[in-house]
Short mmCIF file of C-alpha atoms and ligand atoms in Angstrom, two decimals:
data_model
loop_
_atom_site.label_atom_id
_atom_site.label_comp_id
_atom_site.label_asym_id
_atom_site.label_seq_id
_atom_site.Cartn_x
_atom_site.Cartn_y
_atom_site.Cartn_z
CA MET A 260 -51.75 44.41 16.71
CA VAL A 261 -49.21 47.17 16.11
CA SER A 262 -46.13 46.14 14.07
CA LEU A 263 -42.54 46.66 15.22
CA LYS A 264 -41.91 48.98 12.24
CA GLU A 265 -44.90 51.15 13.18
CA LEU A 266 -43.68 51.35 16.77
CA GLN A 267 -40.16 52.31 15.69
CA ASP A 268 -41.50 55.08 13.45
CA THR A 269 -43.90 56.21 16.15
CA ALA A 270 -41.21 56.29 18.81
CA ARG A 271 -39.34 58.94 16.78
CA GLU A 272 -42.32 61.17 16.09
CA GLU A 273 -43.25 63.68 18.85
CA LEU A 274 -46.29 65.96 18.74
CA PHE A 275 -45.99 67.09 22.35
CA LEU A 276 -42.58 68.69 22.20
CA ALA A 277 -39.62 68.68 24.53
CA GLY A 278 -38.89 71.76 26.63
CA ASN A 279 -42.28 71.78 28.35
CA SER A 280 -42.42 72.39 32.09
CA THR A 281 -43.70 69.06 33.43
CA CYS A 282 -41.87 67.84 36.55
CA ALA A 283 -39.18 65.17 36.07
CA GLY A 284 -40.86 61.76 35.78
CA CYS A 285 -44.32 63.18 35.04
CA GLY A 286 -46.86 60.46 34.16
CA LEU A 287 -49.13 62.97 32.43
CA GLU A 288 -46.40 63.78 29.90
CA LEU A 289 -45.92 60.10 29.02
CA ALA A 290 -49.69 59.66 28.66
CA LEU A 291 -50.04 62.63 26.33
CA ARG A 292 -46.97 61.82 24.22
CA TRP A 293 -48.18 58.29 23.55
CA ALA A 294 -51.78 59.37 23.00
CA MET A 295 -50.71 61.92 20.39
CA LYS A 296 -48.48 59.38 18.63
CA ALA A 297 -51.61 57.25 18.20
CA LEU A 298 -53.97 60.09 17.24
CA GLY A 299 -51.72 62.12 14.93
CA PRO A 300 -51.69 65.84 14.13
CA LYS A 301 -55.30 66.05 12.90
CA THR A 302 -56.44 66.31 16.49
CA ALA A 303 -57.80 69.32 18.37
CA LEU A 304 -57.24 69.01 22.11
CA VAL A 305 -59.47 70.66 24.72
CA ALA A 306 -57.87 70.92 28.17
CA PRO A 307 -59.70 72.13 31.28
CA ALA A 308 -57.80 73.73 34.18
CA SER A 309 -55.07 71.26 35.22
CA CYS A 310 -51.32 70.65 35.21
CA LEU A 311 -51.61 70.19 31.44
CA ASN A 312 -53.02 73.70 31.04
CA VAL A 313 -49.90 75.13 32.62
CA VAL A 314 -47.08 72.85 31.48
CA VAL A 315 -47.71 73.59 27.79
CA GLY A 316 -46.00 76.95 28.33
CA LEU A 317 -46.51 80.35 26.73
CA TRP A 318 -46.70 81.22 23.05
CA PRO A 319 -44.48 81.24 20.96
CA LYS A 320 -42.76 78.43 22.88
CA THR A 321 -45.74 76.19 23.49
CA ALA A 322 -45.17 72.41 23.54
CA PRO A 323 -48.24 71.08 21.65
CA ASN A 324 -47.59 70.84 17.92
CA PHE A 325 -51.32 70.57 17.23
CA PRO A 326 -54.44 72.70 17.96
CA PHE A 327 -54.86 73.15 21.72
CA ILE A 328 -57.74 74.93 23.49
CA ASN A 329 -57.72 75.94 27.16
CA MET A 330 -61.19 75.55 28.59
CA ALA A 331 -63.07 76.41 31.78
CA PHE A 332 -63.09 73.52 34.25
CA ALA A 333 -66.64 72.23 33.81
CA ALA A 334 -66.96 72.81 30.08
CA SER A 335 -64.46 70.57 28.28
CA ALA A 336 -66.85 67.81 27.14
CA ALA A 337 -69.32 70.46 25.93
CA ALA A 338 -66.58 72.40 24.12
CA ALA A 339 -65.29 69.23 22.43
CA SER A 340 -68.87 68.35 21.39
CA GLY A 341 -69.12 71.79 19.75
CA LEU A 342 -65.82 71.23 17.96
CA ALA A 343 -67.03 67.86 16.67
CA ALA A 344 -70.18 69.52 15.31
CA ALA A 345 -68.07 72.21 13.63
CA PHE A 346 -65.78 69.60 12.03
CA LYS A 347 -68.85 67.81 10.69
CA ALA A 348 -70.33 71.04 9.29
CA LYS A 349 -67.02 71.85 7.61
CA GLY A 350 -66.70 68.35 6.16
CA TRP A 351 -63.47 67.76 8.12
CA GLY A 352 -64.26 64.13 8.90
CA ASP A 353 -60.60 63.27 9.55
CA MET A 354 -60.29 65.58 12.58
CA THR A 355 -60.48 64.10 16.09
CA SER A 356 -62.12 66.17 18.81
CA LEU A 357 -60.23 65.26 21.98
CA VAL A 358 -60.52 66.16 25.65
CA PHE A 359 -57.44 65.56 27.78
CA ALA A 360 -58.40 66.26 31.37
CA GLY A 361 -57.17 65.51 34.89
CA ASP A 362 -59.07 63.42 37.41
CA GLY A 363 -60.40 66.51 39.22
CA GLY A 364 -61.69 67.97 35.94
CA THR A 365 -63.22 64.59 35.10
CA THR A 366 -64.46 62.72 38.16
CA ASP A 367 -65.63 65.85 40.04
CA ILE A 368 -66.03 69.08 38.12
CA GLY A 369 -66.53 67.84 34.56
CA ILE A 370 -68.77 64.86 35.28
CA GLN A 371 -72.05 66.55 34.35
CA GLY A 372 -70.72 67.62 30.95
CA ILE A 373 -69.26 64.14 30.38
CA SER A 374 -72.56 62.48 31.23
CA GLY A 375 -74.39 64.84 28.85
CA ALA A 376 -71.97 64.23 25.99
CA ALA A 377 -72.00 60.46 26.62
CA GLU A 378 -75.80 60.35 26.69
CA ARG A 379 -75.96 62.31 23.40
CA ASN A 380 -73.23 60.02 22.03
CA SER A 381 -71.28 63.09 20.91
CA ASN A 382 -68.51 62.24 18.48
CA ILE A 383 -65.63 62.97 20.87
CA LEU A 384 -62.76 61.12 22.51
CA TYR A 385 -62.53 61.95 26.21
CA VAL A 386 -59.27 61.00 27.95
CA CYS A 387 -58.77 61.35 31.70
CA TYR A 388 -55.18 61.27 32.91
CA ASP A 389 -55.51 60.22 36.50
CA ASN A 390 -52.81 61.41 38.90
CA GLU A 391 -55.29 60.89 41.72
CA ALA A 392 -55.52 64.46 43.09
CA TYR A 393 -55.72 68.14 42.15
CA MET A 394 -51.99 68.39 41.55
CA ASN A 395 -51.70 71.74 39.82
CA THR A 396 -53.06 73.62 42.84
CA GLY A 397 -50.90 71.81 45.38
CA ILE A 398 -52.34 68.29 45.93
CA GLN A 399 -55.96 68.46 47.11
CA ARG A 400 -58.05 65.28 47.21
CA SER A 401 -60.37 64.47 44.31
CA SER A 402 -62.97 61.72 44.13
CA SER A 403 -60.31 59.72 42.29
CA THR A 404 -57.85 59.92 45.21
CA PRO A 405 -57.49 56.42 46.69
CA HIS A 406 -58.25 55.37 50.25
CA GLY A 407 -55.64 56.31 52.83
CA ALA A 408 -53.79 58.84 50.64
CA ARG A 409 -52.63 61.99 52.39
CA THR A 410 -53.31 65.23 50.52
CA THR A 411 -53.46 68.82 51.80
CA THR A 412 -57.23 68.41 52.31
CA THR A 413 -56.97 64.88 53.77
CA PRO A 414 -53.98 65.34 56.13
CA PHE A 415 -54.71 62.06 57.97
CA GLY A 416 -55.46 60.03 54.82
CA LYS A 417 -58.63 59.96 52.70
CA GLN A 418 -61.46 57.87 54.16
CA ARG A 419 -63.45 57.20 50.99
CA PHE A 420 -62.36 54.99 48.07
CA LYS A 421 -61.66 55.96 44.48
CA LYS A 422 -64.69 56.69 42.29
CA ASN A 423 -64.98 54.20 39.42
CA LEU A 424 -65.51 56.61 36.55
CA PRO A 425 -64.92 54.13 33.67
CA ALA A 426 -67.82 52.04 35.08
CA ILE A 427 -70.02 55.15 35.37
CA VAL A 428 -69.31 56.11 31.75
CA ALA A 429 -69.85 52.50 30.59
CA ALA A 430 -73.32 52.65 32.17
CA HIS A 431 -74.17 55.25 29.47
CA ASN A 432 -73.87 52.47 26.84
CA VAL A 433 -71.29 54.36 24.79
CA PRO A 434 -69.36 52.68 21.93
CA TYR A 435 -65.98 52.50 23.69
CA VAL A 436 -64.55 52.63 27.22
CA ALA A 437 -61.02 51.58 28.17
CA THR A 438 -58.52 51.81 31.01
CA CYS A 439 -54.78 52.29 30.44
CA CYS A 440 -51.59 52.90 32.39
CA ILE A 441 -48.52 54.84 31.23
CA SER A 442 -46.31 51.85 32.08
CA TYR A 443 -47.91 49.83 29.25
CA PRO A 444 -47.39 52.18 26.27
CA ILE A 445 -48.18 49.62 23.55
CA ASP A 446 -51.52 48.78 25.18
CA LEU A 447 -52.17 52.53 25.51
CA TYR A 448 -51.16 53.23 21.90
CA GLU A 449 -53.37 50.45 20.51
CA LYS A 450 -56.42 51.54 22.53
CA LEU A 451 -56.05 55.19 21.49
CA LYS A 452 -55.63 54.16 17.88
CA LYS A 453 -58.70 51.98 18.00
CA ALA A 454 -60.72 54.73 19.72
CA LYS A 455 -59.71 57.26 17.05
CA ASP A 456 -61.54 55.26 14.36
CA ILE A 457 -64.75 54.68 16.33
CA GLN A 458 -67.66 57.08 15.85
CA GLY A 459 -69.53 58.44 18.87
CA PHE A 460 -68.50 58.94 22.48
CA ARG A 461 -65.28 57.23 23.54
CA TYR A 462 -63.75 57.32 27.02
CA ILE A 463 -60.22 56.31 28.07
CA HIS A 464 -58.98 56.52 31.68
CA ILE A 465 -55.18 56.49 32.05
CA LEU A 466 -53.39 55.99 35.38
CA ALA A 467 -50.58 58.57 35.39
CA PRO A 468 -48.33 58.46 38.49
CA CYS A 469 -47.09 61.83 39.78
CA PRO A 470 -43.78 61.88 41.73
CA PRO A 471 -44.36 65.02 43.85
CA GLY A 472 -48.04 64.26 44.49
CA TRP A 473 -47.56 60.61 45.46
CA GLY A 474 -44.18 60.95 47.11
CA PHE A 475 -41.81 58.73 45.14
CA ALA A 476 -38.54 59.30 43.27
CA SER A 477 -38.92 60.71 39.75
CA GLU A 478 -37.10 57.74 38.17
CA ASP A 479 -39.75 55.35 39.57
CA THR A 480 -42.79 56.52 37.57
CA VAL A 481 -42.93 53.53 35.23
CA ARG A 482 -42.23 51.13 38.10
CA MET A 483 -45.10 52.68 40.07
CA GLY A 484 -47.57 52.17 37.20
CA LYS A 485 -46.39 48.58 36.78
CA MET A 486 -46.91 47.88 40.45
CA ALA A 487 -50.42 49.34 40.28
CA VAL A 488 -51.25 46.72 37.64
CA GLU A 489 -49.23 43.85 39.18
CA THR A 490 -50.95 44.22 42.56
CA GLY A 491 -54.33 44.05 40.81
CA PHE A 492 -55.24 47.56 41.98
CA TRP A 493 -55.37 49.07 38.47
CA ILE A 494 -57.11 46.73 36.02
CA LEU A 495 -56.63 47.16 32.28
CA TYR A 496 -59.68 46.40 30.16
CA GLU A 497 -61.85 47.70 27.33
CA ILE A 498 -65.59 47.66 26.69
CA GLU A 499 -66.43 47.85 23.00
CA ASN A 500 -70.12 48.13 22.13
CA GLY A 501 -70.96 46.59 25.50
CA GLU A 502 -68.52 43.72 25.15
CA PHE A 503 -66.04 43.48 28.01
CA LYS A 504 -62.45 42.39 27.34
CA LEU A 505 -59.69 42.08 29.90
CA SER A 506 -56.45 43.46 28.41
CA LYS A 507 -53.33 41.31 28.07
CA PRO A 508 -51.21 42.94 30.83
CA SER A 509 -53.97 42.30 33.41
CA LYS A 510 -55.03 38.80 32.34
CA LYS A 511 -52.67 36.94 34.60
CA TYR A 512 -53.95 38.80 37.68
CA LEU A 513 -57.37 37.18 37.34
CA ASP A 514 -55.64 34.59 39.51
CA PRO A 515 -55.25 36.29 42.95
CA SER A 516 -52.15 34.23 43.76
CA LYS A 517 -50.28 35.96 40.89
CA ARG A 518 -50.88 39.46 42.29
CA ARG A 519 -48.14 41.24 44.22
CA PRO A 520 -49.09 42.21 47.80
CA ILE A 521 -50.68 45.65 47.76
CA GLN A 522 -48.52 46.64 50.73
CA GLU A 523 -45.47 46.73 48.40
CA TYR A 524 -47.19 49.38 46.26
CA LEU A 525 -48.42 51.47 49.19
CA GLU A 526 -45.30 51.52 51.33
CA ILE A 527 -43.08 53.09 48.67
CA GLN A 528 -45.33 56.15 48.35
CA LYS A 529 -45.06 58.82 51.04
CA ARG A 530 -48.74 59.75 50.69
CA PHE A 531 -49.70 56.45 52.35
CA ASN A 532 -47.37 56.71 55.33
CA THR A 533 -50.24 57.21 57.79
CA LEU A 534 -52.16 54.17 56.52
CA THR A 535 -53.04 51.81 59.41
CA GLU A 536 -53.36 47.99 59.48
CA VAL A 537 -57.14 48.46 59.27
CA GLY A 538 -56.66 50.66 56.20
CA LEU A 539 -54.52 47.99 54.59
CA VAL A 540 -57.20 45.34 55.12
CA LYS A 541 -59.74 47.73 53.55
CA TRP A 542 -57.46 48.09 50.51
CA GLU A 543 -57.20 44.31 50.17
CA GLU A 544 -61.00 43.96 50.35
CA ASN A 545 -61.45 46.72 47.83
CA ILE A 546 -59.16 45.00 45.31
CA LYS A 547 -61.02 41.70 45.83
CA ASN A 548 -64.32 43.46 45.15
CA ALA A 549 -62.98 45.15 42.01
CA TRP A 550 -62.00 41.74 40.63
CA LYS A 551 -65.46 40.33 41.52
CA TYR A 552 -66.86 42.90 39.07
CA ILE A 553 -64.38 41.72 36.41
CA ASP A 554 -65.28 38.04 37.08
CA LEU A 555 -68.96 38.94 36.68
CA GLU A 556 -68.34 40.76 33.39
CA LEU A 557 -66.38 37.77 32.05
CA GLU A 558 -69.12 35.36 33.23
CA ILE A 559 -71.80 37.38 31.41
CA LYS A 560 -69.64 37.41 28.27
CA GLU A 561 -69.22 33.63 28.43
CA LYS A 562 -72.99 33.11 28.86
CA ASN A 563 -73.76 35.35 25.88
CA LYS A 564 -71.48 33.37 23.54
C1 TPP B 3 -63.62 76.91 38.37
C2 TPP B 3 -62.19 76.72 38.82
N1 TPP B 3 -61.97 76.30 40.07
C3 TPP B 3 -60.70 76.09 40.50
C4 TPP B 3 -59.64 76.31 39.66
C5 TPP B 3 -58.23 76.10 40.17
N2 TPP B 3 -57.60 74.92 39.60
C6 TPP B 3 -56.82 74.97 38.50
S1 TPP B 3 -56.13 73.50 38.10
C7 TPP B 3 -56.84 72.76 39.42
C8 TPP B 3 -56.54 71.31 39.72
C9 TPP B 3 -57.00 70.35 38.63
O1 TPP B 3 -56.89 69.01 39.07
P1 TPP B 3 -56.96 67.85 38.03
O2 TPP B 3 -58.14 68.01 37.15
O3 TPP B 3 -56.87 66.57 38.76
O4 TPP B 3 -55.67 68.06 37.13
P2 TPP B 3 -54.12 68.06 37.65
O5 TPP B 3 -53.84 69.42 38.19
O6 TPP B 3 -54.00 67.01 38.69
O7 TPP B 3 -53.33 67.76 36.44
C10 TPP B 3 -57.64 73.66 40.17
C11 TPP B 3 -58.40 73.33 41.39
C12 TPP B 3 -59.92 76.79 38.35
N3 TPP B 3 -58.94 77.01 37.47
N4 TPP B 3 -61.21 76.99 37.96
S1 SF4 B 4 -47.43 67.79 39.55
FE1 SF4 B 4 -47.50 65.67 38.80
S2 SF4 B 4 -48.90 65.68 37.02
FE2 SF4 B 4 -48.33 67.81 37.48
S3 SF4 B 4 -46.60 68.25 36.10
FE3 SF4 B 4 -45.74 67.54 38.08
S4 SF4 B 4 -45.49 65.30 37.88
FE4 SF4 B 4 -46.84 66.00 36.22
MG1 MG B 5 -55.23 65.29 39.00
#
C-alpha cells in the first residue's frame, strides 16, 4: 500500500502540466495526471484521435512533460507494441510503452489492434479513459455509452447497454486487467504503479466523467464518479494472472442494500432526461446482472483456494 509520504511527494509532482485546454472539471485530466504520477517520466504515451490529442496544445506550449505520440485512430495498440519492441532492442528496459485512449478509440475503433496486442501479450500498458461518448467531435454515442444516454446520434437515448471491454480483454488471458475511477485516486495510483512493473499486456479502464458530455456542473466531477461506484454501476476490481480481486472502494457494494439507488445518479445528468420508467428498470436489472458476474468470479476464487 502507498505510504502517506509517497502520496504527499506525488501530489506535488506534475508531468501533465497546467495551462492545457481541458474543460473545467475534466475527468480525463484527473485520470492522466494521476496515471503519470504513478508511471513517472520514463513513459512514452501514444494517443489516438480524442480529446487528449487536442487538449495537449501546440508546441512549444504542450502540456505533456514526457514523450507523446499522436496516432491514427485504429493504430495505437500496434504503435505502442512497436515502441515496446524498440525499447527492448535499445536495452531501455525502464521505459513504459503506454496507450492513453478514449472509449471510442478503444471499445470501437481500436478494438482489433487491442485484441491483437493482447493475444501476442505485447509488453504495453493500455489505458482507456472512458467518458462514455465521442466527446471531442461533439458527443456521438460509442459502444461504451450507457443505456438511455442522449447523444447527438442517439437523440432519444441509446437503446443498447455499455460494452464490457475489461471483460473482453480479460478473456485474452493477459497478465493484468483493472478498472478505476477518477474519484478514487489512491486506488488508481496503486493500480497504475502495479501495472507498470508487470511484463506483458496490461489493461486499465478508467471511468472519467465529462461535464459537457454528461450534462452536470463542472464542480461535480468527483461526486459523479463516486456516485457511479456507490450505486454499484461502476465496479472497481483487478484481475492479476487470472485471479479476480474486488477493490476496496467497491467491496461494501457486494451487499445490494448498501448501494445508492441508481436513479440518484441518473437524474442529476442531463443526458438521461428522456429516460423512462421502463429504462430505469432496465438499468436496475443491468446492475444486478453485473454483480452476478462479480459473485461468480468470487465463488470460483473461493473454490480454487
Ligand atoms: C479515422 C478517423 N475517424 C474520425 C476521426 C474524428 N475524431 C477525432 S476524435 C474523435 C472522437 C474520439 O472519441 P473517444 O475515443 O471516445 O475520445 P474523446 O474524444 O471522448 O476523448 C473522432 C470521431 C478521426 N480523427 N479519425
Ligand atoms: S469534452 Fe469532456 S473529456 Fe473532453 S476535454 Fe472537455 S471535459 Fe474533458
Ligand atoms: Mg470518449
